[in-house]
Amino acid sequence: MQPTPRRDLTPTPRKRDGARRAASGSAPRTKASPGRGTRGAPARERARSTRHRAAGPALDPRILVLAAAAVVFALLFVLVRGCMRNDGPGDAPAQPQAERADEQQVTDDEATNEGQQPTNPGENPQTFAATGDLPAYVLLDQGRVTGSGDGRVSFAAVGDNLMNENLLALADAWAGSEGDNAYDFTPIYQDIRPLVHDTYDVSFINQETIMGGLDEFDYMGYPSYNTPDEVADALADTGFRLVSTNSNHTYDTWVNSILHDHAVWDARPQVLTAGSYDSEEDRQTVRVVECNGIRISFLAYSYGQNSYEQSDLPNSYYAVPYSKETIRADVERARKVSDFVLVYMHWGEPEYSNEVNDEQRELAQYCADLGVGMVVGSHVHVIQPMEWVERSQGGRMLCAYGLGDFVAGYTNYPDTIMSGMMTCDIVRAEDGTMGVENVVWHPLVEHMEGSSDRVCLVRDYTPEQAEANVLLDSLDDPYQWIVDKTNEVMGGEFAIDM
């Protein structure tokens, strides 16, 4: 099956319009789940009382003068001491992407003291209601500690998980009897699982295709996708903690499918999703994952929906489109409850191009200047470069423009079955500033042979395997092509594990 070099089609108008009419007046789900929206905490009214005291004997004016002088002296002492501490040669200025660690910790402690307690204590993730100027947020893995050590998180990101018809047929057969609507997708990820599950502390993937259930549509691939729920099981088992659910395919089978997709992820609380939400209140609830004392917030955006204008859609929270105003508000909100902001962008035109376009660069620069810690992206089906984006106020942000199709199953389009895993360390320096270190690009290839399909690290791949890969049949020397294409696109600025 070959993708066409244009945006995909939508479901038939009869199905779409009927679903639209059914959903046009529907309200978001009222069930609050640990992994999604929050229930607003009741407002706390604080009674104030005034005590009236009888006037006592008058004080000696000399005592009042001495007391006033003491107060002025104390205030001057505090101001001078503060200036010396903040401007002294031993303090480096904080980077714009996060507050100093000690200041952020104070903020978190004060929030807890003022009542920002979890609404579901003892569960994971925990949900915190908005309090004062602090937004509501969902926190996954509070207090989690790994071997990376305090103030350091090892991170991995891969691209689009795109389930076409040939992959559905394989997963159907792997689950046992064919045609029974039971699927097993775990074999696809078996080679990559040790890295995602056991090596890196936090891993990200974009779930490109919607899991819409069988109430209205059969499971199907290109051009309008409806993916079996078992994909969520496979991703959770592989160890992905962060999943974007926002792409140009979110509305492929309309609103009821989106709500079904939300329910699928709600049932897997070990995974934190972003980009598609139950309500506007849910959208403004920041998603945060914690590891080794670092809190990473997670935002996800898409350029739009196939064949729909934004005005055609029921809201802007089922699939959040990117705009500078939206990104700014979301980042400012996220920074109040996290140390580091991760942004996923579903972006890029034209498709199948390794070149970064002007819009991508403009948005990356905008995110950098807002203090975003890192941007990762995908959509165009092929890999695109990584680069450091210099902030206008100093410092820099890592941007991986195109991670490629992690899984797609496309035949005769070898560029679409070669992708990458970007890994790095998110670190807190001694002065409390946040940064990114040890950036590595790990080339990946989807290997289909006989009745098997799996994602492989190119470093463990052989020329013989490449020759046997039916997805690379159109190439004369497929292994060397992978090596050459990777070096051509990624350049020499970052380490390549190949």
Coordinates of C-alpha atoms in Angstrom, one line a residue:
M1 CA 0.0 0.0 0.0
Q2 CA 1.4 3.4 -1.0
P3 CA 0.7 6.7 0.6
T4 CA -0.3 9.4 -1.8
P5 CA 1.7 12.7 -1.8
R6 CA -1.2 14.7 -0.4
R7 CA -3.2 14.9 2.8
D8 CA -5.4 11.9 3.5
L9 CA -9.1 11.7 2.8
T10 CA -11.9 11.8 5.3
P11 CA -14.7 9.2 6.1
T12 CA -17.7 9.2 3.8
P13 CA -19.9 12.3 4.3
R14 CA -22.9 10.2 5.4
K15 CA -20.9 8.7 8.3
R16 CA -19.2 12.0 9.2
D17 CA -22.4 14.1 9.0
G18 CA -24.4 11.7 11.0
A19 CA -21.8 11.5 13.7
R20 CA -21.6 15.3 13.7
R21 CA -25.3 15.7 14.2
A22 CA -25.2 13.2 17.1
A23 CA -22.3 15.1 18.7
S24 CA -23.1 18.7 17.9
G25 CA -24.8 19.2 21.3
S26 CA -23.0 16.6 23.3
A27 CA -21.2 17.6 26.5
P28 CA -17.8 16.2 27.4
R29 CA -17.8 13.1 29.5
T30 CA -18.6 13.7 33.2
K31 CA -16.5 10.8 34.5
A32 CA -13.3 12.2 36.0
S33 CA -10.4 9.8 35.6
P34 CA -7.0 9.7 37.3
G35 CA -5.2 10.3 34.0
R36 CA -7.4 13.2 32.7
G37 CA -9.5 16.1 33.8
T38 CA -9.9 17.3 37.3
R39 CA -12.9 18.1 39.4
G40 CA -12.6 21.7 40.6
A41 CA -11.9 22.0 44.3
P42 CA -14.6 23.9 46.3
A43 CA -13.6 27.5 47.0
R44 CA -12.4 28.1 50.5
E45 CA -13.8 31.1 52.3
R46 CA -11.7 32.6 55.0
A47 CA -13.6 34.5 57.7
R48 CA -12.0 37.6 59.0
S49 CA -12.6 39.0 62.5
T50 CA -11.8 42.4 63.9
R51 CA -10.9 42.8 67.5
H52 CA -11.7 46.2 69.1
R53 CA -9.5 47.2 72.0
A54 CA -10.1 50.1 74.4
A55 CA -7.5 52.8 74.1
G56 CA -4.7 52.5 76.6
P57 CA -2.4 55.1 78.1
A58 CA -0.4 57.2 75.7
L59 CA 3.1 56.1 74.9
D60 CA 6.2 58.3 75.4
P61 CA 7.0 59.9 72.0
R62 CA 10.7 59.1 72.5
I63 CA 9.9 55.4 72.6
L64 CA 8.0 55.7 69.3
V65 CA 10.9 57.5 67.6
L66 CA 13.4 54.8 68.7
A67 CA 11.0 52.0 67.5
A68 CA 10.6 53.6 64.1
A69 CA 14.4 54.0 63.7
A70 CA 14.8 50.3 64.5
V71 CA 12.3 49.2 61.9
V72 CA 14.0 51.4 59.2
F73 CA 17.4 50.0 60.0
A74 CA 16.1 46.4 59.8
L75 CA 14.5 47.0 56.4
L76 CA 17.7 48.5 55.0
F77 CA 19.7 45.6 56.3
V78 CA 17.4 43.1 54.5
L79 CA 17.5 45.0 51.2
V80 CA 21.3 45.3 51.2
R81 CA 21.7 41.6 52.1
G82 CA 19.3 40.5 49.3
C83 CA 21.1 42.6 46.7
M84 CA 24.5 41.1 47.7
R85 CA 23.1 37.6 47.5
N86 CA 21.5 38.0 44.1
D87 CA 24.2 40.0 42.4
G88 CA 27.3 38.4 43.9
P89 CA 30.0 36.8 41.7
G90 CA 29.1 33.3 42.9
D91 CA 25.6 33.2 41.3
A92 CA 25.0 32.5 37.6
P93 CA 21.8 33.9 36.1
A94 CA 19.0 31.4 35.7
Q95 CA 18.3 30.1 32.2
P96 CA 14.9 31.3 30.9
Q97 CA 13.4 27.8 30.5
A98 CA 12.9 27.2 34.3
E99 CA 13.2 28.8 37.6
R100 CA 16.1 28.0 40.0
A101 CA 15.5 24.6 41.6
D102 CA 15.3 25.9 45.1
E103 CA 12.8 28.6 44.2
Q104 CA 10.6 26.0 42.3
Q105 CA 10.7 23.7 45.3
V106 CA 9.5 26.5 47.5
T107 CA 6.7 27.1 45.1
D108 CA 5.6 23.5 45.2
D109 CA 5.8 23.3 49.0
E110 CA 3.8 26.5 49.4
A111 CA 1.2 25.2 47.0
T112 CA 0.8 22.1 49.1
N113 CA 0.6 24.1 52.3
E114 CA -2.1 26.4 50.8
G115 CA -4.3 23.5 49.8
Q116 CA -3.1 22.2 46.4
Q117 CA -3.5 18.6 47.6
P118 CA -4.2 15.7 45.3
T119 CA -7.9 15.0 44.8
N120 CA -7.1 11.3 44.5
P121 CA -4.4 10.7 47.2
G122 CA -2.6 7.4 46.9
E123 CA -3.3 6.9 43.2
N124 CA -0.9 7.3 40.2
P125 CA -1.2 9.7 38.5
Q126 CA -2.4 12.2 41.0
T127 CA -4.7 15.2 40.1
F128 CA -4.2 18.6 41.8
A129 CA -6.9 21.2 41.6
A130 CA -6.1 24.8 40.7
T131 CA -5.2 27.0 43.8
G132 CA -4.5 30.7 43.7
D133 CA -2.4 31.4 40.6
L134 CA -1.3 27.8 40.3
P135 CA -3.1 25.8 37.6
A136 CA -4.6 22.4 37.9
Y137 CA -2.3 19.6 36.9
V138 CA -2.0 15.8 36.6
L139 CA 1.2 14.3 38.1
L140 CA 2.5 10.9 37.0
D141 CA 5.1 9.1 39.1
Q142 CA 5.4 11.5 42.0
G143 CA 8.6 10.7 43.9
R144 CA 9.9 8.1 41.3
V145 CA 13.7 7.6 41.6
T146 CA 15.9 5.8 39.0
G147 CA 19.6 5.0 38.6
S148 CA 20.1 8.2 36.6
G149 CA 20.5 10.0 39.9
D150 CA 18.9 13.1 41.5
G151 CA 18.4 16.0 39.1
R152 CA 18.9 13.9 35.9
V153 CA 16.3 12.2 33.7
S154 CA 17.2 10.1 30.7
F155 CA 14.7 10.7 27.9
A156 CA 13.8 9.0 24.6
A157 CA 11.4 10.1 21.8
V158 CA 10.2 8.4 18.7
G159 CA 7.8 9.5 15.9
D160 CA 4.5 8.4 14.5
N161 CA 2.7 5.1 15.3
L162 CA 0.7 4.7 12.1
M163 CA -1.4 1.5 11.7
N164 CA -2.1 0.6 8.1
E165 CA -4.2 -2.4 6.8
N166 CA -1.2 -4.8 6.4
L167 CA -0.2 -4.2 10.1
L168 CA -3.8 -4.8 11.2
A169 CA -3.8 -8.2 9.4
L170 CA -0.5 -9.2 11.0
A171 CA -1.7 -8.2 14.5
D172 CA -4.9 -10.1 13.9
A173 CA -2.9 -13.3 13.1
W174 CA -0.5 -12.8 16.0
A175 CA -3.5 -12.8 18.4
G176 CA -4.6 -16.3 17.3
S177 CA -7.7 -16.8 15.2
E178 CA -8.1 -14.4 12.3
G179 CA -11.2 -12.3 11.9
D180 CA -12.2 -12.3 15.5
N181 CA -11.4 -8.6 16.2
A182 CA -8.6 -9.7 18.6
Y183 CA -5.2 -8.2 18.0
D184 CA -1.7 -8.4 19.4
F185 CA 0.7 -5.6 18.4
T186 CA 3.5 -6.3 20.9
P187 CA 5.7 -8.2 18.5
I188 CA 6.3 -4.9 16.6
Y189 CA 8.0 -3.4 19.6
Q190 CA 9.9 -6.4 21.0
D191 CA 13.3 -5.3 19.8
I192 CA 12.9 -1.7 21.0
R193 CA 11.3 -2.6 24.4
P194 CA 14.5 -3.0 26.4
L195 CA 15.5 0.5 25.6
V196 CA 12.1 2.1 26.2
H197 CA 11.1 0.1 29.2
D198 CA 14.4 -0.5 31.0
T199 CA 17.1 2.0 29.7
Y200 CA 15.4 5.4 29.5
D201 CA 13.5 7.0 32.4
V202 CA 10.9 8.7 30.3
S203 CA 9.9 7.9 26.7
F204 CA 7.6 9.6 24.2
I205 CA 5.7 8.4 21.2
N206 CA 3.0 10.0 18.9
Q207 CA 0.0 7.8 18.5
E208 CA -1.0 9.1 15.0
T209 CA -4.1 7.0 14.5
I210 CA -7.3 7.1 16.6
M211 CA -8.6 4.1 18.5
G212 CA -12.3 4.6 17.8
G213 CA -13.9 1.3 18.8
L214 CA -16.4 -0.7 16.6
D215 CA -19.7 1.0 17.4
E216 CA -19.7 3.0 14.1
F217 CA -16.7 1.8 12.0
D218 CA -14.7 -1.3 11.3
Y219 CA -11.0 -1.2 12.0
M220 CA -9.3 0.2 9.0
G221 CA -6.1 1.8 7.7
Y222 CA -5.3 4.4 5.1
P223 CA -6.9 6.9 4.3
S224 CA -9.2 7.2 7.3
Y225 CA -7.9 5.2 10.3
N226 CA -9.6 3.3 13.0
T227 CA -7.1 1.5 15.1
P228 CA -7.8 -1.4 17.6
D229 CA -7.6 -0.6 21.3
E230 CA -4.8 -3.2 21.7
V231 CA -2.3 -0.7 20.4
A232 CA -2.6 1.1 23.7
D233 CA -1.7 -2.1 25.5
A234 CA 1.3 -2.6 23.4
L235 CA 2.6 0.9 23.9
A236 CA 2.1 0.7 27.6
D237 CA 3.8 -2.7 27.8
T238 CA 6.7 -1.3 25.8
G239 CA 7.2 1.4 28.5
F240 CA 6.1 4.6 26.8
R241 CA 5.0 7.1 29.5
L242 CA 4.2 10.1 27.4
V243 CA 1.9 9.7 24.4
S244 CA 0.6 12.4 22.1
T245 CA -3.0 11.8 20.9
N246 CA -3.1 14.8 18.6
S247 CA -2.5 14.5 14.8
N248 CA -4.2 15.3 11.5
H249 CA -6.0 12.0 11.8
T250 CA -7.7 12.7 15.2
Y251 CA -11.0 13.4 13.5
D252 CA -10.8 10.6 11.0
T253 CA -14.0 8.9 12.3
W254 CA -15.3 12.0 14.2
V255 CA -16.3 12.7 17.7
N256 CA -17.5 9.4 19.2
S257 CA -14.3 7.8 18.2
I258 CA -12.3 10.6 20.0
L259 CA -14.3 9.9 23.2
H260 CA -13.7 6.2 22.8
D261 CA -10.0 6.9 22.4
H262 CA -10.0 9.0 25.6
A263 CA -11.6 6.1 27.5
V264 CA -9.0 3.7 26.2
W265 CA -6.2 5.8 27.6
D266 CA -8.1 6.5 30.8
A267 CA -8.0 2.7 31.5
R268 CA -4.2 2.8 31.3
P269 CA -3.1 5.3 34.0
Q270 CA 0.6 4.4 33.7
V271 CA 0.5 6.5 30.4
L272 CA 0.1 10.2 30.3
T273 CA -1.5 11.6 27.2
A274 CA -1.6 15.2 25.8
G275 CA -3.1 16.9 22.8
S276 CA -6.7 15.6 22.9
Y277 CA -8.8 16.4 25.9
D278 CA -12.3 15.9 27.3
S279 CA -13.1 19.6 27.9
E280 CA -11.6 23.1 28.0
E281 CA -11.0 22.6 31.7
D282 CA -9.2 19.3 31.0
R283 CA -7.1 21.0 28.3
Q284 CA -5.9 23.6 30.8
T285 CA -5.0 20.9 33.3
V286 CA -1.2 20.5 32.8
R287 CA 0.2 17.1 32.3
V288 CA 3.4 16.5 34.3
V289 CA 5.7 13.5 34.9
E290 CA 8.2 13.4 37.7
C291 CA 11.5 11.5 37.9
N292 CA 14.5 12.0 40.1
G293 CA 13.2 15.3 41.5
I294 CA 12.5 16.9 38.1
R295 CA 9.0 17.7 36.9
I296 CA 8.5 17.7 33.1
S297 CA 5.3 19.1 31.7
F298 CA 4.0 17.9 28.4
L299 CA 2.1 19.8 25.6
A300 CA 1.1 18.5 22.2
Y301 CA -0.2 20.4 19.1
S302 CA -1.2 19.6 15.5
Y303 CA -1.3 21.9 12.4
G304 CA -4.9 20.9 11.7
Q305 CA -7.3 18.1 10.6
N306 CA -7.5 16.5 7.2
S307 CA -10.0 18.4 4.9
Y308 CA -11.5 20.3 7.8
E309 CA -11.1 24.0 8.7
Q310 CA -11.0 24.7 12.4
S311 CA -14.5 26.3 12.1
D312 CA -15.9 22.9 11.0
L313 CA -14.8 21.3 14.3
P314 CA -16.9 21.3 17.5
N315 CA -14.1 22.7 19.7
S316 CA -10.4 23.3 19.9
Y317 CA -9.7 20.8 22.7
Y318 CA -10.4 17.4 21.1
A319 CA -7.4 18.2 18.9
V320 CA -5.5 21.3 19.9
P321 CA -4.2 23.3 16.9
Y322 CA -1.1 25.3 17.3
S323 CA -1.1 29.1 17.4
K324 CA 1.3 31.4 19.1
E325 CA -1.4 32.7 21.5
T326 CA -2.3 29.2 22.5
I327 CA 1.3 28.0 22.9
R328 CA 2.2 31.1 25.0
A329 CA -0.7 30.6 27.4
D330 CA -0.1 26.9 27.8
V331 CA 3.7 27.3 28.3
E332 CA 3.2 30.0 30.9
R333 CA 0.7 27.7 32.7
A334 CA 3.0 24.7 32.5
R335 CA 6.0 26.5 33.9
K336 CA 4.2 27.3 37.1
V337 CA 4.0 23.6 38.0
S338 CA 7.1 22.1 36.3
D339 CA 10.8 22.5 35.9
F340 CA 11.0 21.7 32.2
V341 CA 8.5 22.0 29.4
L342 CA 8.4 19.4 26.6
V343 CA 6.4 20.4 23.4
Y344 CA 5.4 18.0 20.7
M345 CA 4.5 19.5 17.2
H346 CA 2.7 17.6 14.5
W347 CA 3.9 19.8 11.7
G348 CA 5.7 20.1 8.4
E349 CA 4.9 20.6 4.7
P350 CA 5.3 19.2 2.1
E351 CA 5.0 15.6 3.3
Y352 CA 7.9 13.2 2.4
S353 CA 10.4 16.1 2.6
N354 CA 13.5 16.0 4.7
E355 CA 13.7 19.8 4.6
V356 CA 12.5 21.9 7.5
N357 CA 10.2 24.7 6.4
D358 CA 9.9 28.3 7.5
E359 CA 6.9 27.7 9.7
Q360 CA 8.6 25.0 11.6
R361 CA 11.6 27.2 12.3
E362 CA 9.5 30.2 13.3
L363 CA 7.5 28.1 15.8
A364 CA 10.6 26.5 17.1
Q365 CA 12.1 29.9 17.7
Y366 CA 8.9 31.1 19.4
C367 CA 9.0 28.1 21.7
A368 CA 12.6 28.7 22.5
D369 CA 12.0 32.3 23.4
L370 CA 9.1 31.3 25.7
G371 CA 11.4 29.1 27.7
V372 CA 10.4 25.7 26.4
G373 CA 13.0 23.1 27.2
M374 CA 12.7 20.9 24.1
V375 CA 10.6 20.5 21.0
V376 CA 10.1 17.2 19.2
G377 CA 8.1 16.8 16.0
S378 CA 6.8 14.5 13.3
H379 CA 4.2 14.3 10.5
V380 CA 5.9 14.3 7.2
H381 CA 6.6 10.5 7.3
V382 CA 10.4 11.0 7.0
I383 CA 13.2 12.1 9.2
Q384 CA 14.2 15.7 9.5
P385 CA 17.3 17.3 11.2
M386 CA 17.9 18.3 14.8
E387 CA 19.4 21.6 15.9
W388 CA 20.0 23.8 18.8
V389 CA 17.7 26.9 18.6
E390 CA 19.4 30.0 20.2
R391 CA 17.1 31.9 22.5
S392 CA 16.9 35.6 21.9
Q393 CA 17.6 36.2 25.6
G394 CA 20.5 33.8 25.7
G395 CA 20.8 30.0 26.1
R396 CA 19.5 27.4 23.6
M397 CA 16.7 24.9 23.1
L398 CA 16.9 21.4 21.5
C399 CA 14.6 20.8 18.5
A400 CA 14.1 17.5 16.8
Y401 CA 12.1 18.6 13.8
G402 CA 11.1 15.2 12.3
L403 CA 11.4 11.8 14.1
G404 CA 9.8 10.0 11.1
D405 CA 7.3 7.1 11.0
F406 CA 8.1 4.8 13.9
V407 CA 5.7 2.2 12.5
A408 CA 3.8 2.5 9.2
G409 CA 4.1 -0.6 7.0
Y410 CA 4.3 1.4 3.8
T411 CA 5.7 -0.5 0.8
N412 CA 7.8 1.0 -1.9
Y413 CA 8.4 4.1 0.2
P414 CA 11.7 3.2 2.0
D415 CA 12.0 6.8 3.4
T416 CA 8.8 6.2 5.5
I417 CA 10.1 3.0 7.2
M418 CA 13.4 4.6 8.4
S419 CA 13.0 6.8 11.5
G420 CA 14.9 7.7 14.6
M421 CA 15.0 7.6 18.3
M422 CA 16.3 10.8 19.8
T423 CA 17.8 10.4 23.3
C424 CA 19.2 12.9 25.8
D425 CA 19.5 13.7 29.4
I426 CA 17.4 16.4 31.0
V427 CA 19.5 17.8 33.9
R428 CA 19.4 20.3 36.7
A429 CA 22.7 22.1 37.1
E430 CA 24.2 23.0 40.5
D431 CA 22.9 26.6 40.1
G432 CA 19.4 25.2 39.6
T433 CA 19.1 25.9 35.8
M434 CA 17.7 23.2 33.5
G435 CA 19.5 21.9 30.4
V436 CA 19.8 19.1 27.9
E437 CA 23.0 17.0 27.5
N438 CA 24.2 13.9 25.7
V439 CA 22.0 14.2 22.7
V440 CA 22.1 11.1 20.4
W441 CA 20.3 10.1 17.2
H442 CA 19.6 6.3 17.0
P443 CA 18.5 5.4 13.5
L444 CA 15.6 2.9 13.3
V445 CA 14.2 0.7 10.6
E446 CA 10.9 -1.1 10.3
H447 CA 11.7 -4.7 9.3
M448 CA 9.0 -6.8 7.6
E449 CA 9.8 -10.3 6.6
G450 CA 7.3 -13.1 6.1
S451 CA 4.7 -12.9 8.8
S452 CA 6.8 -10.6 11.1
D453 CA 7.1 -6.9 11.4
R454 CA 9.2 -5.1 14.0
V455 CA 11.2 -1.9 14.7
C456 CA 15.0 -2.5 14.8
L457 CA 17.9 -0.4 15.8
V458 CA 20.2 0.1 12.8
R459 CA 23.2 -0.4 15.0
D460 CA 22.1 -4.0 15.4
Y461 CA 20.9 -4.4 11.8
T462 CA 22.8 -6.3 9.2
P463 CA 23.1 -6.0 5.4
E464 CA 21.6 -9.4 5.1
Q465 CA 18.5 -8.4 7.1
A466 CA 18.2 -5.3 4.9
E467 CA 18.1 -7.4 1.8
A468 CA 15.4 -9.6 3.3
N469 CA 13.2 -6.6 4.3
V470 CA 10.3 -6.4 1.9
L471 CA 9.7 -2.8 2.8
L472 CA 13.1 -2.0 1.2
D473 CA 12.6 -4.1 -2.0
S474 CA 12.9 -1.1 -4.2
L475 CA 16.5 -0.4 -3.2
D476 CA 19.6 -1.9 -4.8
D477 CA 21.7 -1.7 -1.6
P478 CA 19.2 -1.1 1.2
Y479 CA 21.7 -1.2 4.1
Q480 CA 24.1 1.4 2.6
W481 CA 21.1 3.5 1.7
I482 CA 20.0 3.7 5.3
V483 CA 23.5 4.7 6.4
D484 CA 23.9 7.3 3.6
K485 CA 20.4 8.8 4.1
T486 CA 20.9 9.1 7.8
N487 CA 24.2 10.9 7.5
E488 CA 22.8 13.2 4.7
V489 CA 19.8 14.4 6.7
M490 CA 21.2 14.4 10.3
G491 CA 24.6 15.9 9.5
G492 CA 27.5 15.9 12.0
E493 CA 26.3 18.2 14.8
F494 CA 25.0 15.4 17.0
A495 CA 26.2 11.9 17.8
I496 CA 24.7 9.1 15.6
D497 CA 24.5 5.6 17.1
M498 CA 24.8 3.5 14.0

